[in-house]
mmCIF file of C-alpha atoms and ligand atoms in Angstrom:
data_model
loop_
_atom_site.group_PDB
_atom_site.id
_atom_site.type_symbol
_atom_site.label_atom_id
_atom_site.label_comp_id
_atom_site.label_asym_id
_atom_site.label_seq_id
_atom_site.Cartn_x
_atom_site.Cartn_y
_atom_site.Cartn_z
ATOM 1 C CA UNK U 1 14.116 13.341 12.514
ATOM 2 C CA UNK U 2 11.974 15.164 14.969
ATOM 3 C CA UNK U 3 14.962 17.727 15.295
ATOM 4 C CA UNK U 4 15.078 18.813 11.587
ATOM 5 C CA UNK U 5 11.380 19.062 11.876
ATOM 6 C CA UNK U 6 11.461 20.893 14.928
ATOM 7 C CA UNK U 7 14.551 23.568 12.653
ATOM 8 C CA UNK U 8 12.085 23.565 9.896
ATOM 9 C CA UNK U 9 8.826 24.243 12.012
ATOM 10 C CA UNK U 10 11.249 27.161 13.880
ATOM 11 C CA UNK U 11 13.048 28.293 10.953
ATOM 12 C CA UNK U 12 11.195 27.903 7.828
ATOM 13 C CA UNK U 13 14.055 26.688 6.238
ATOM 14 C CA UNK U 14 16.394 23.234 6.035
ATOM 15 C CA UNK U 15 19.444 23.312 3.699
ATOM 16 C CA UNK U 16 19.766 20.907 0.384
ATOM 17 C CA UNK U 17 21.374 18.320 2.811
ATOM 18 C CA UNK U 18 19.050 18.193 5.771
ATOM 19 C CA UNK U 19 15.583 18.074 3.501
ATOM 20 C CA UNK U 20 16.910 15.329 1.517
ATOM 21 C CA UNK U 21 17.406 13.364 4.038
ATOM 22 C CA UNK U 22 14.483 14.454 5.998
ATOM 23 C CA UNK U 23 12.331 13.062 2.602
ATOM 24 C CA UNK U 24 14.591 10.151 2.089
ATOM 25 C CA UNK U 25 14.246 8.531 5.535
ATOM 26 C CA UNK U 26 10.980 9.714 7.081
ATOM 27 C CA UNK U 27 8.883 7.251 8.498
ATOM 28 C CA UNK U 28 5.306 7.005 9.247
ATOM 29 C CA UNK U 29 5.818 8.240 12.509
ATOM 30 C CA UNK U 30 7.620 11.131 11.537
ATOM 31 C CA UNK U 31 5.332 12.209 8.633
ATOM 32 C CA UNK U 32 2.585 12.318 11.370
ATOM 33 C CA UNK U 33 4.856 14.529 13.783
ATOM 34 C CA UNK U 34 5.449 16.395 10.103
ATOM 35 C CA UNK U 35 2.006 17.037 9.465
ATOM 36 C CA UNK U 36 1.212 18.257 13.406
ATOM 37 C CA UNK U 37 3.602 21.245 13.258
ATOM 38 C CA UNK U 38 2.275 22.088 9.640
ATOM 39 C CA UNK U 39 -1.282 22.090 10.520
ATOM 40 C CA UNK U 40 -0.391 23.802 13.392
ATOM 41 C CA UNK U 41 1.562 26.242 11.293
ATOM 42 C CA UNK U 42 -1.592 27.004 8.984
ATOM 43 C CA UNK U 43 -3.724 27.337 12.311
ATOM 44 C CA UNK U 44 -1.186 30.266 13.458
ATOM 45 C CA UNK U 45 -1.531 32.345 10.230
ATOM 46 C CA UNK U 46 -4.828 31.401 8.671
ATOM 47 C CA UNK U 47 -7.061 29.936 11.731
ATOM 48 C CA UNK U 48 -8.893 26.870 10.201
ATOM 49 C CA UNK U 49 -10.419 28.891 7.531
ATOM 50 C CA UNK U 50 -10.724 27.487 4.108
ATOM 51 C CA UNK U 51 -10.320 29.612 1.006
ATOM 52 C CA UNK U 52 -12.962 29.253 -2.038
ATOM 53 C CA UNK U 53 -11.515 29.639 -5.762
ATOM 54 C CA UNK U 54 -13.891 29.078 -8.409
ATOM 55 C CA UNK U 55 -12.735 27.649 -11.367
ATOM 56 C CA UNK U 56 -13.495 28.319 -14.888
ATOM 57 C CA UNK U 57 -11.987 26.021 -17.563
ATOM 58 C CA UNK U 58 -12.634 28.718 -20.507
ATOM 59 C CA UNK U 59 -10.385 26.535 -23.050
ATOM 60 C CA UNK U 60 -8.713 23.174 -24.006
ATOM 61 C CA UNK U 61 -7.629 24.093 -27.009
ATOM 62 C CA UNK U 62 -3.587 23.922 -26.437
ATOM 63 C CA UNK U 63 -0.601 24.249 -28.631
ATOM 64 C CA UNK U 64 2.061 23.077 -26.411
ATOM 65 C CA UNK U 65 2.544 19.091 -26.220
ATOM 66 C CA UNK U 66 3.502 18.663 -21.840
ATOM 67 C CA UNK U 67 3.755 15.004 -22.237
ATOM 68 C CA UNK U 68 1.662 14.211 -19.357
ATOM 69 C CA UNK U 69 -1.296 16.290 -20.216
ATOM 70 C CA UNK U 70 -4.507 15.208 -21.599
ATOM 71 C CA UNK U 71 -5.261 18.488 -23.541
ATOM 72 C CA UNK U 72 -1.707 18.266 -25.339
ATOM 73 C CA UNK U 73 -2.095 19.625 -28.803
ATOM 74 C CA UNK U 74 -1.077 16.417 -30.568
ATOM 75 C CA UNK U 75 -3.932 14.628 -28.515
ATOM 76 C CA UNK U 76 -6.444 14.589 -31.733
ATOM 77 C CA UNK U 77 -9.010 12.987 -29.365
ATOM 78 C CA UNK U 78 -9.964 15.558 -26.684
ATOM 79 C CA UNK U 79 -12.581 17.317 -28.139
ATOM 80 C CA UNK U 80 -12.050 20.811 -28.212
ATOM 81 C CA UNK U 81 -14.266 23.686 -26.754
ATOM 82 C CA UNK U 82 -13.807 27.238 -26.264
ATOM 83 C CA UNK U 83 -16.584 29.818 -24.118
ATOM 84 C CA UNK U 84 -17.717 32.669 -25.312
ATOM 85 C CA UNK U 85 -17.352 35.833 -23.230
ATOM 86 C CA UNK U 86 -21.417 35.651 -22.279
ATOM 87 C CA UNK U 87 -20.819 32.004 -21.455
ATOM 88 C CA UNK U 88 -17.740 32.730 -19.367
ATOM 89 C CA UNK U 89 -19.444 35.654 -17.424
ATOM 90 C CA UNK U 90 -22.708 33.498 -16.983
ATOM 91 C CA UNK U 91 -20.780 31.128 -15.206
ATOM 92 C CA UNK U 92 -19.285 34.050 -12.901
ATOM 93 C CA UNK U 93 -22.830 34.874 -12.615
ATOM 94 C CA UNK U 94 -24.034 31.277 -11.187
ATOM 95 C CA UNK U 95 -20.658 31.903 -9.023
ATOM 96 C CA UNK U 96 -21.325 35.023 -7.711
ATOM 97 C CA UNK U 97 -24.883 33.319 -6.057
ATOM 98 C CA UNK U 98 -23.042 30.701 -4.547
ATOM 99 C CA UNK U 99 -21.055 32.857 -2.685
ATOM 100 C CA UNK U 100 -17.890 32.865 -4.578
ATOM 101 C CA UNK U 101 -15.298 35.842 -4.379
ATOM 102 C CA UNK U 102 -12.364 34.728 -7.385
ATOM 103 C CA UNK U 103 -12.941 33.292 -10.199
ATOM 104 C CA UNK U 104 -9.980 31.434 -11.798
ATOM 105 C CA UNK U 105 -9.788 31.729 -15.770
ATOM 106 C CA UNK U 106 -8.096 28.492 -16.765
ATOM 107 C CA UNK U 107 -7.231 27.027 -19.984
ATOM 108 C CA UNK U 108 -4.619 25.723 -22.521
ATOM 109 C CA UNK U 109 -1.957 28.322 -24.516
ATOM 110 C CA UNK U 110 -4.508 29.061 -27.101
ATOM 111 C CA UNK U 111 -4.332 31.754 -29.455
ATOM 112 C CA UNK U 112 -7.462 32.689 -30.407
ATOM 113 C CA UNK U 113 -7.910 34.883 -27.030
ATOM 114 C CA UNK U 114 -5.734 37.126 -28.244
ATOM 115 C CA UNK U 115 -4.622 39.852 -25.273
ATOM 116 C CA UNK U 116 -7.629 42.123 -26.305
ATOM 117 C CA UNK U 117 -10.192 38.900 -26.138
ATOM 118 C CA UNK U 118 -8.041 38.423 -22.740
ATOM 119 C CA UNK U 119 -8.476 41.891 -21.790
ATOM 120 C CA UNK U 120 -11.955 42.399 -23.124
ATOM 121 C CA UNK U 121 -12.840 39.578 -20.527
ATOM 122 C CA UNK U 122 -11.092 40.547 -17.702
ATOM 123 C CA UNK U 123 -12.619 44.266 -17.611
ATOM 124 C CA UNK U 124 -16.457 42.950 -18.304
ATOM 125 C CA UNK U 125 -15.888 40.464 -15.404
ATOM 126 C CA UNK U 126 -14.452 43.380 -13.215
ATOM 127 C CA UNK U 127 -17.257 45.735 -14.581
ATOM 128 C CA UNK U 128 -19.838 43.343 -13.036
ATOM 129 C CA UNK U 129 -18.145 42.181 -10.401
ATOM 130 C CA UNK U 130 -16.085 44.599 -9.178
ATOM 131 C CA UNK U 131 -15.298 43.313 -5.571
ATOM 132 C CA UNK U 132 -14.053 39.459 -6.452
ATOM 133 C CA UNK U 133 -10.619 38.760 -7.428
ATOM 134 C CA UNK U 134 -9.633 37.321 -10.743
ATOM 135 C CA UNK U 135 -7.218 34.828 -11.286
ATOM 136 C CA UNK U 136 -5.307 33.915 -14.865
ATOM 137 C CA UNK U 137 -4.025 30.525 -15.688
ATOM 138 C CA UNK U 138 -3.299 30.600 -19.049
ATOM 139 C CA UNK U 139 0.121 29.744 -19.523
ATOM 140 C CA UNK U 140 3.643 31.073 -20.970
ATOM 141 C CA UNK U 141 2.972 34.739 -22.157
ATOM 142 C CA UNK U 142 5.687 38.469 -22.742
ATOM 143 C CA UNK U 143 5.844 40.863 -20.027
ATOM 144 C CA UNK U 144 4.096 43.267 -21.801
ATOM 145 C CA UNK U 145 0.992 40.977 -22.236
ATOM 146 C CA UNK U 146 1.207 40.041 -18.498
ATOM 147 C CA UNK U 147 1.353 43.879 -18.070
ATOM 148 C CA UNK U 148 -1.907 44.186 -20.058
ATOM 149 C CA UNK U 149 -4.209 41.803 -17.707
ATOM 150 C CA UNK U 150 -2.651 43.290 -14.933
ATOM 151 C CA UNK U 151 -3.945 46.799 -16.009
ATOM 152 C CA UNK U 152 -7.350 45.120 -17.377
ATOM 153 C CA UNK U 153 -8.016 44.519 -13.402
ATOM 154 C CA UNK U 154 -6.360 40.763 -12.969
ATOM 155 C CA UNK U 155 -5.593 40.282 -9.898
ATOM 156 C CA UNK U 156 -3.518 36.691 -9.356
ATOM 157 C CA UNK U 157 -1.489 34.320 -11.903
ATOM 158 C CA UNK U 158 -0.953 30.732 -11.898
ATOM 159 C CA UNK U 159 1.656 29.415 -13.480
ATOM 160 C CA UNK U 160 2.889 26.072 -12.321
ATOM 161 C CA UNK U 161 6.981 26.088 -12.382
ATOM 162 C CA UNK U 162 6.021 22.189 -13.055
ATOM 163 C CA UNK U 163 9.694 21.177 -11.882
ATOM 164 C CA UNK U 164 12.677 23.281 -10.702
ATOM 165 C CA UNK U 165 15.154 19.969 -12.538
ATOM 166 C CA UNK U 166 15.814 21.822 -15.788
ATOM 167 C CA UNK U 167 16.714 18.227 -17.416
ATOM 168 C CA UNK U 168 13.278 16.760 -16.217
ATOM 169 C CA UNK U 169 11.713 19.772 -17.367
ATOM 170 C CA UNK U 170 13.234 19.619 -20.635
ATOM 171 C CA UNK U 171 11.898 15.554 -21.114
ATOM 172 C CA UNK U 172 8.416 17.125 -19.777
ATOM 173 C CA UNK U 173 7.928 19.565 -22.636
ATOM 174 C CA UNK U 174 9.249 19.218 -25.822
ATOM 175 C CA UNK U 175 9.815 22.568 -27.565
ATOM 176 C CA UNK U 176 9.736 24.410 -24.140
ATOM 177 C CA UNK U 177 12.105 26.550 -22.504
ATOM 178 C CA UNK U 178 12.945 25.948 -18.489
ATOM 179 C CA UNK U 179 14.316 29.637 -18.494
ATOM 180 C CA UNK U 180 11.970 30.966 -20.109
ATOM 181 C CA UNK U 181 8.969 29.672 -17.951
ATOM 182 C CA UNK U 182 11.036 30.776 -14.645
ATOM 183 C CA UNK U 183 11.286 34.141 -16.009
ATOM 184 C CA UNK U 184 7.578 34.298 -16.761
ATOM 185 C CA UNK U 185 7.177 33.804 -12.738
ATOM 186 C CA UNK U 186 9.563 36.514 -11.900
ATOM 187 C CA UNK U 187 7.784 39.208 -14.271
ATOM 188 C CA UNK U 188 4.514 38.020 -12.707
ATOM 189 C CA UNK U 189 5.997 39.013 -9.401
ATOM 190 C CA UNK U 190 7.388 42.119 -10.707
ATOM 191 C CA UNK U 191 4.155 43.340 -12.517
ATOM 192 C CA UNK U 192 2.442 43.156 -8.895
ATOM 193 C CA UNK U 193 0.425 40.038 -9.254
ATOM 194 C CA UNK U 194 -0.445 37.379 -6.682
ATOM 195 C CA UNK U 195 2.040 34.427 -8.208
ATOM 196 C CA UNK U 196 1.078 30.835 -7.548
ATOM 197 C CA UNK U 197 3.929 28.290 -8.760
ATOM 198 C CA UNK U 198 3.509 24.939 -8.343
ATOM 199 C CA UNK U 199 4.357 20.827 -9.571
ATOM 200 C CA UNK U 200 3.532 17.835 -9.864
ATOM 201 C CA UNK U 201 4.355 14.478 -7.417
ATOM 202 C CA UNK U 202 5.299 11.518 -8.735
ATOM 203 C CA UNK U 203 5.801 12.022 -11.943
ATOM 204 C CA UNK U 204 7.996 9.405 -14.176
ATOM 205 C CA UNK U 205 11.608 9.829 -14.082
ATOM 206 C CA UNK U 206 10.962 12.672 -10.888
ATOM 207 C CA UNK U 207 13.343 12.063 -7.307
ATOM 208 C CA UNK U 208 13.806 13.137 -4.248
ATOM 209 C CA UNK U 209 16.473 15.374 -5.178
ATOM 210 C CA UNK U 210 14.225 16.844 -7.612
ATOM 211 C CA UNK U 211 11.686 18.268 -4.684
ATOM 212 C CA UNK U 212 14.392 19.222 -2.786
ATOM 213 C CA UNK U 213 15.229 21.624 -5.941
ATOM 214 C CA UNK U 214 11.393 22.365 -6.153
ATOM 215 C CA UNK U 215 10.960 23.472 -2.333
ATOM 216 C CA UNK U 216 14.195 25.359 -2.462
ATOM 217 C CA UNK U 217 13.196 27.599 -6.264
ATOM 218 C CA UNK U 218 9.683 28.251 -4.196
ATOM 219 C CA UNK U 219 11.923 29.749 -0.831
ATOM 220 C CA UNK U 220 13.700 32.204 -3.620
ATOM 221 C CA UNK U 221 10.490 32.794 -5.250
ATOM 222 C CA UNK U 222 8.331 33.628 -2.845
ATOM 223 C CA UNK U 223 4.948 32.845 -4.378
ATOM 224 C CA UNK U 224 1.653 33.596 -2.489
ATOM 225 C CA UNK U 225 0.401 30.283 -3.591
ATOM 226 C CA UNK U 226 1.404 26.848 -4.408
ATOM 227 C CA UNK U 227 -0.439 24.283 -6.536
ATOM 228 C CA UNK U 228 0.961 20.424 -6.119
ATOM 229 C CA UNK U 229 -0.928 17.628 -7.334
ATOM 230 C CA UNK U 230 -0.274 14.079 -7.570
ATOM 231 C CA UNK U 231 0.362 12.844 -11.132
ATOM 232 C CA UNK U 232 -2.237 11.238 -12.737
ATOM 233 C CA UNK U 233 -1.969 9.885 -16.278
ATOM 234 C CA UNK U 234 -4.106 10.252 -18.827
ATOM 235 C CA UNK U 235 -4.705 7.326 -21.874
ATOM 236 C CA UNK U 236 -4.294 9.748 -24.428
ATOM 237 C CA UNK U 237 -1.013 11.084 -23.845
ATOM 238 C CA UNK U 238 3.067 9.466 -24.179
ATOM 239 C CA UNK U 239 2.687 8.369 -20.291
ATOM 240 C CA UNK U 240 -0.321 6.660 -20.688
ATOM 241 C CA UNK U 241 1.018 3.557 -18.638
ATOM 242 C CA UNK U 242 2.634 5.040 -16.249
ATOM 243 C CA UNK U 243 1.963 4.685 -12.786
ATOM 244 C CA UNK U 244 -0.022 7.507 -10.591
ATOM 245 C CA UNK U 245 1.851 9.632 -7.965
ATOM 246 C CA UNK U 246 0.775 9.336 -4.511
ATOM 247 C CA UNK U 247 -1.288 10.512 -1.578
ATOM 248 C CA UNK U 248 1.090 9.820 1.035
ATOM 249 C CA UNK U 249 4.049 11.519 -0.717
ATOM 250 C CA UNK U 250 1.724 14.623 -1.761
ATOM 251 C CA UNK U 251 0.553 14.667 1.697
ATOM 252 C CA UNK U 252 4.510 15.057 3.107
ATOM 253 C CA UNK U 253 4.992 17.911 0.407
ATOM 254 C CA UNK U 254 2.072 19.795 1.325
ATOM 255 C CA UNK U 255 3.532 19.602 5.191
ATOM 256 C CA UNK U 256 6.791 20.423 3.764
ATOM 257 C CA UNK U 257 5.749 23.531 2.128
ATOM 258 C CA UNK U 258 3.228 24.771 4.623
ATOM 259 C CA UNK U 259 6.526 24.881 7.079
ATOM 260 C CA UNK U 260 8.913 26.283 4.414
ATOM 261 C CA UNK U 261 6.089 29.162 3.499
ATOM 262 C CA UNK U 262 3.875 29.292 6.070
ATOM 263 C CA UNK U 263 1.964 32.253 4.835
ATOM 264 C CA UNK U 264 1.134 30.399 1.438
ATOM 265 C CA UNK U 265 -2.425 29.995 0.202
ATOM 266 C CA UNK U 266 -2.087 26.451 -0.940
ATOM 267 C CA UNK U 267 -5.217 24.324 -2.411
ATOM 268 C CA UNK U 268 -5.880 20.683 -1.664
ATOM 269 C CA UNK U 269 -5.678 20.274 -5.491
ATOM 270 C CA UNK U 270 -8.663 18.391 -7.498
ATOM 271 C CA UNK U 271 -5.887 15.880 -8.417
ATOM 272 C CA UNK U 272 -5.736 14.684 -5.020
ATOM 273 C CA UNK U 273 -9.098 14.285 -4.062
ATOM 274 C CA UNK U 274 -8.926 12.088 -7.801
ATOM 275 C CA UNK U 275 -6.770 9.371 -6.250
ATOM 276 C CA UNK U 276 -8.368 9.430 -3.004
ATOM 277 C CA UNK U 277 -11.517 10.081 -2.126
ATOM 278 C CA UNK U 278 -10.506 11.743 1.100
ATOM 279 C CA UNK U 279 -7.398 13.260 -0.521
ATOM 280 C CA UNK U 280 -8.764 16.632 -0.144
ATOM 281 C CA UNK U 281 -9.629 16.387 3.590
ATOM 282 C CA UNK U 282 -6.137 14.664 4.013
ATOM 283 C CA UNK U 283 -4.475 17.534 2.759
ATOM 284 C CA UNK U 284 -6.361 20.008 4.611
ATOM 285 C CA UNK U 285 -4.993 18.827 7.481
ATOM 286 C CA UNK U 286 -1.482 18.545 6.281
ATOM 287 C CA UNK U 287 -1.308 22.568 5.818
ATOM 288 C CA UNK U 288 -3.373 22.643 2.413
ATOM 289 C CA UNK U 289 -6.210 25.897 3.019
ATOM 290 C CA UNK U 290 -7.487 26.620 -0.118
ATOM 291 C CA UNK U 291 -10.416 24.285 -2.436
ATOM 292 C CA UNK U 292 -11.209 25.088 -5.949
ATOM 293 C CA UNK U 293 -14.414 24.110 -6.892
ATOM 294 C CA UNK U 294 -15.010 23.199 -10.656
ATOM 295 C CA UNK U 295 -17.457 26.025 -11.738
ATOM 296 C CA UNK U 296 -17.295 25.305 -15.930
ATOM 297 C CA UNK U 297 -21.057 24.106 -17.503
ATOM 298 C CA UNK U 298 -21.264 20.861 -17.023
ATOM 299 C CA UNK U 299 -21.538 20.132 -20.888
ATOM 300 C CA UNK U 300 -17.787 21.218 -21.136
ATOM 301 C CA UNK U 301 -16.506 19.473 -17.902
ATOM 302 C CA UNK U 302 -15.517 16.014 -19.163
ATOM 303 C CA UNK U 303 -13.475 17.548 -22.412
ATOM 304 C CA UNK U 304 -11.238 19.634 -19.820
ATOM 305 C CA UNK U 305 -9.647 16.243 -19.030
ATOM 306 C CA UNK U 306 -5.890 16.934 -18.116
ATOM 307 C CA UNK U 307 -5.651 13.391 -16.655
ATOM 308 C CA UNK U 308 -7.830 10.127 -16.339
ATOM 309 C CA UNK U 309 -10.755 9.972 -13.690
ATOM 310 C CA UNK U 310 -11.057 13.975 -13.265
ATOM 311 C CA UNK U 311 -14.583 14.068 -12.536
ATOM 312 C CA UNK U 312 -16.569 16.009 -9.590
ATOM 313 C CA UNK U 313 -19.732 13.880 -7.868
ATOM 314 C CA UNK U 314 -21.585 16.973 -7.960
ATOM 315 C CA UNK U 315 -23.891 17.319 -11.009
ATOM 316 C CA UNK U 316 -24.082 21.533 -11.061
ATOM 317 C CA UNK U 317 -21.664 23.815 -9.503
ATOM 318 C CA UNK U 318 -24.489 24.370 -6.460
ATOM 319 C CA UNK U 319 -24.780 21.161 -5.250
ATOM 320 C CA UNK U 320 -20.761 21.197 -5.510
ATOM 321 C CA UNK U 321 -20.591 24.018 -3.624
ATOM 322 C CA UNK U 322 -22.708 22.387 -0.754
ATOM 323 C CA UNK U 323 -21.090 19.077 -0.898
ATOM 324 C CA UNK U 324 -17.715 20.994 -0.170
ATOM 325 C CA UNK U 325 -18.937 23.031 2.416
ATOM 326 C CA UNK U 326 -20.293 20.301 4.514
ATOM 327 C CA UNK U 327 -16.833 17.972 3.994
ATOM 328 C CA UNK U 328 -14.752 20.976 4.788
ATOM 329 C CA UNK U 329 -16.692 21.485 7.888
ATOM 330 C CA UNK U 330 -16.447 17.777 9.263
ATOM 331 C CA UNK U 331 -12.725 17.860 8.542
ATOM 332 C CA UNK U 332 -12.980 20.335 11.567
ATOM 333 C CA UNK U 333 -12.636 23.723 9.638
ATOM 334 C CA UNK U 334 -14.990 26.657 8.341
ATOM 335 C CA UNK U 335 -15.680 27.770 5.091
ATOM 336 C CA UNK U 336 -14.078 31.985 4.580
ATOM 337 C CA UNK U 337 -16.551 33.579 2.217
ATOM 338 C CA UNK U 338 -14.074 36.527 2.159
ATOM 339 C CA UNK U 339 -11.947 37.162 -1.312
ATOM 340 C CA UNK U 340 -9.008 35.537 0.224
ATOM 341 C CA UNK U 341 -6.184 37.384 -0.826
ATOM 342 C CA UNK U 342 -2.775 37.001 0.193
ATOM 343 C CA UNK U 343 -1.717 38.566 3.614
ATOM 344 C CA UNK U 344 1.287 40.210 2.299
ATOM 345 C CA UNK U 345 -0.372 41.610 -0.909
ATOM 346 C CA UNK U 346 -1.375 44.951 -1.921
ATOM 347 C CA UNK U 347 -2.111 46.173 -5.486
ATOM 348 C CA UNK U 348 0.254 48.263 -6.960
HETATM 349 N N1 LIG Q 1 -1.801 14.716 -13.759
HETATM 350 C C1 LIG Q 1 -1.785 15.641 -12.761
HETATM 351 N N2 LIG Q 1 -1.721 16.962 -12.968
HETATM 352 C C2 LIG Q 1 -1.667 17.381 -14.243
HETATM 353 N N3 LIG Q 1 -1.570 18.611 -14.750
HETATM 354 C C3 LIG Q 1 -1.563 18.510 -16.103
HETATM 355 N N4 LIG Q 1 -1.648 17.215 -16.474
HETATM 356 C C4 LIG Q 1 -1.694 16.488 -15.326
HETATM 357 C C5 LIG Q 1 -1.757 15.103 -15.049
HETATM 358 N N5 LIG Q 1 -1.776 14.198 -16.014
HETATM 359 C C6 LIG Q 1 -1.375 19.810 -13.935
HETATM 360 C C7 LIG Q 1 -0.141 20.606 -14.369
HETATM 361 C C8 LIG Q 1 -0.732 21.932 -14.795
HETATM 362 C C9 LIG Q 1 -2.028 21.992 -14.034
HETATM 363 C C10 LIG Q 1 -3.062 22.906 -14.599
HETATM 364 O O1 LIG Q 1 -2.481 20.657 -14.053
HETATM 365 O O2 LIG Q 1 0.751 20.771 -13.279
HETATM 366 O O3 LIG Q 1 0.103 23.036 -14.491
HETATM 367 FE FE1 LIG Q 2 -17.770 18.661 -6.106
HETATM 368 FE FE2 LIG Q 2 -18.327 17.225 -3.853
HETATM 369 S S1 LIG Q 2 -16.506 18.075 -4.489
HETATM 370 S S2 LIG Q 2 -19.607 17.712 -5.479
#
């Protein structure tokens, strides 16, 4: 095993047969070898600085139904919320004290921002902030609205792939299209944006074979980031009693894509620090070197619930920000108050 780690550490890449069995058969010795040459990866491009997003849940109003998601649009008990534009850039405001440099947009496919509300936001953020970055994450939309942000000012795009298994996709999210979401990525790339992709570990019905698929569509892709999360289900959703993905096998993914991209910015997802309380710090040092803090009022926080237990210990965004900072400095690395873009990224 320490071989294939050593091709993948030197190469950046192991073929369908080599990672499978790499994931199938690793043992506890090997994930810790695995984790070493990823974290020493990260060190080589990024030092051990840690990238701030702040994140902005500006919707849960949703109209698609992802099966595992708590803000699904035939959940009739999340209780919905939308911010208004002075809400939204009052929270950039509060952001822009504490130091942040992006500001992530996030929310459900919702219709009501229509791409002039979309647009209207972007430019007012830009106009008075004109030096942070600003990040989309609002789903499935046509090249020529993509186009539109882009223009407005936006800056990045995630868009979580969600699984590169077109039949798993398919039993994810009824009334979706697999093609259709991978060509959403590709005209993100096109347009010029910073792309993140991303998926989910441990999800019902999801194998081995199906990360090997995932790690190998992110190689073609390319993205400048990657967002992986354990899991977690939610009671108000068709996987209710399912059972949780895992640390350990997030952990070995993180490593896994660190090596395969090694100039990815890639966050130690909220999701993981949800099913560990050290999840964040354990992906840190598995490669992860990005944190997203939550920066949405708190009266909105508890209705963006995408899965059970999503809650932050810090009661306002400030003492958030603090409590991160010190964590990510005893994990051994240093908070980068920079915007954080991408290495290989230039606007076009
Ligand atoms: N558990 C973990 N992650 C989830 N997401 C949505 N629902 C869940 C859940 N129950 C993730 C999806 C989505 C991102 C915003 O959150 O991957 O793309
Ligand atoms: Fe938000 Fe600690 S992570 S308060």
């Amino acid at each position: 095993m320490r071989r294939i780690i050593d091709k993948l550490y030197k190469e950046n890449y192991l073929d369908k047969n080599e990672l499978l069995d790499l994931i199938n058969n690793i043992t506890d010795k090997d994930k810790a070898y695995l984790i070493s040459r990823a974290h020493e990866t990260t060190m080589k491009v990024y030092d051990n600085k840690i990238y701030l997003r702040g994140l902005i849940e500006f919707t849960n109003y949703c109209k698609n139904n992802c099966v595992y998601c708590g803000i699904r649009a035939a959940n009739k008990k999340a209780d919905r919320y939308r911010l208004s534009l002075e809400e939204i850039l009052d929270v950039c405001t509060q952001g822009d004290r504490l130091e942040y440099k992006t500001f992530v947009l996030q929310g459900g496919e919702d219709d009501f921002y229509t791409d002039d509300k979309i647009v209207e936001i972007i430019k007012e953020i830009k106009r008075k902030f004109p030096e942070h970055a600003v990040t989309l994450s609002i789903g499935e939309k046509s090249y020529n609205s993509y186009k539109k942000y882009y223009d407005a000012g936006a800056d990045r795009y995630l868009l979580r792939h969600e699984t590169a298994s077109k039949e798993l996709y398919n039993k994810l999210h009824p009334k979706m299209s697999f093609e259709n979401r991978i060509e959403c990525l590709w005209n993100l790339k096109k347009i010029g944006y910073q792309v993140g992709a991303g998926f989910m570990i441990g999800v019902p019905g999801q194998t081995n074979e199906d990360y090997v698929k995932d790690l190998h569509f992110l190689k073609e892709l390319e993205p400048h980031m990657v967002g992986i999360g354990p899991f977690i289900s939610h009671k108000d959703t068709p996987l209710a009693n399912e059972q949780n993905g895992t640390v350990e096998k997030t952990i070995v993914l993180l490593a896994l894509i660190r090596l395969f991209l090694p100039d990815v910015l890639l966050p130690a997802t909220t999701a993981l620090g949800t099913i560990d309380p050290l999840g964040r710090e354990k992906g840190l040092k598995a490669g992860a070197n990005v944190v997203m803090p939550n920066l949405s009022p708190m009266k909105v926080r508890e209705k963006y619930s995408l899965y059970d237990g999503k809650i932050c210990t810090g009661d306002e965004a400030a003492e958030c920000r603090k409590c991160i900072e010190g964590r990510i400095n005893r994990a051994g690395f240093s908070l980068e108050m920079s915007r954080g873009d991408n290495i290989k990224w230039r606007r076009k």
